[in-house]
């Protein structure tokens, strides 16, 4: 557990934001195919813009705020995994 929090919080925050940006870009490209948790639709709904794609399954089941919270939690966890994979890759190179 000590290794998980060995880095400053800002690194995990930046990795989570990077994962969120990648998720939004992929969902924009996929369009209606990303029907379960479409980050593009969630961000547009928070901004007040209507989308022709329609609501994702997460918005229908959890509401807009629940889907937004789920999106942030998932991308935060992916950011933590990303930092740990990078740390592991650097350790493999240096050993």
Coordinates of C-alpha atoms in Angstrom, one line a residue:
X1 CA 0.0 0.0 0.0
X2 CA 2.9 2.3 0.6
X3 CA 3.9 2.1 -3.0
X4 CA 0.5 3.1 -4.2
X5 CA 0.7 6.5 -2.4
X6 CA 4.4 7.0 -3.0
X7 CA 3.7 9.6 -5.7
X8 CA 2.1 13.1 -5.1
X9 CA -1.7 13.3 -5.5
X10 CA -1.3 15.7 -8.5
X11 CA 0.2 12.8 -10.6
X12 CA -2.8 10.7 -10.0
X13 CA -5.1 13.6 -10.8
X14 CA -3.4 14.3 -14.1
X15 CA -3.5 10.6 -15.0
X16 CA -7.2 10.5 -14.2
X17 CA -7.9 13.6 -16.3
X18 CA -5.9 12.1 -19.2
X19 CA -8.0 8.9 -19.0
X20 CA -11.1 11.0 -19.0
X21 CA -10.0 12.9 -22.1
X22 CA -9.2 9.7 -23.9
X23 CA -12.6 8.3 -22.9
X24 CA -14.4 11.4 -24.2
X25 CA -12.5 11.2 -27.5
X26 CA -13.2 7.5 -28.0
X27 CA -16.9 8.0 -27.1
X28 CA -17.1 10.9 -29.6
X29 CA -15.7 8.7 -32.3
X30 CA -17.9 5.7 -31.5
X31 CA -21.0 7.8 -31.3
X32 CA -24.1 5.8 -30.5
X33 CA -22.1 2.5 -30.3
X34 CA -20.9 3.5 -26.8
X35 CA -24.3 3.0 -25.3
X36 CA -23.4 1.9 -21.7
X37 CA -21.3 4.8 -20.3
X38 CA -21.0 7.5 -23.0
X39 CA -18.7 10.2 -21.6
X40 CA -19.4 12.5 -24.6
X41 CA -23.1 12.5 -23.9
X42 CA -22.6 13.0 -20.2
X43 CA -20.3 16.0 -20.7
X44 CA -22.7 17.5 -23.2
X45 CA -25.6 17.1 -20.8
X46 CA -23.7 18.8 -18.0
X47 CA -22.9 21.7 -20.4
X48 CA -26.6 21.9 -21.3
X49 CA -26.3 20.8 -24.9
X50 CA -28.7 18.3 -26.4
X51 CA -27.2 15.4 -28.2
X52 CA -28.8 13.5 -31.1
X53 CA -27.3 10.3 -29.8
X54 CA -29.6 9.9 -26.9
X55 CA -29.0 9.1 -23.3
X56 CA -26.6 6.3 -22.3
X57 CA -27.6 3.4 -20.1
X58 CA -25.8 4.9 -17.2
X59 CA -27.8 8.1 -17.4
X60 CA -31.1 6.2 -17.7
X61 CA -30.3 4.0 -14.7
X62 CA -28.3 6.4 -12.4
X63 CA -29.4 9.9 -13.5
X64 CA -27.0 12.5 -14.8
X65 CA -25.1 13.1 -11.6
X66 CA -24.8 9.4 -10.9
X67 CA -23.4 8.7 -14.4
X68 CA -21.0 11.7 -14.0
X69 CA -19.8 10.4 -10.6
X70 CA -19.4 6.9 -12.1
X71 CA -17.4 8.3 -15.0
X72 CA -15.1 10.2 -12.6
X73 CA -14.6 7.1 -10.3
X74 CA -13.8 4.8 -13.3
X75 CA -11.3 7.3 -14.8
X76 CA -9.7 7.9 -11.4
X77 CA -9.2 4.1 -11.0
X78 CA -7.8 3.9 -14.5
X79 CA -5.5 6.8 -13.7
X80 CA -4.1 4.9 -10.7
X81 CA -3.6 1.8 -12.8
X82 CA -1.9 3.9 -15.5
X83 CA 0.6 5.4 -13.0
X84 CA 1.3 1.9 -11.5
X85 CA 1.9 0.4 -15.0
X86 CA 4.3 3.2 -15.9
X87 CA 6.1 2.7 -12.5
X88 CA 6.4 -1.0 -13.2
X89 CA 7.6 -0.4 -16.8
X90 CA 10.3 2.0 -15.5
X91 CA 11.4 -0.5 -12.9
X92 CA 11.6 -3.2 -15.6
X93 CA 13.8 -1.0 -17.7
X94 CA 16.2 -0.1 -14.9
X95 CA 16.6 -3.6 -13.5

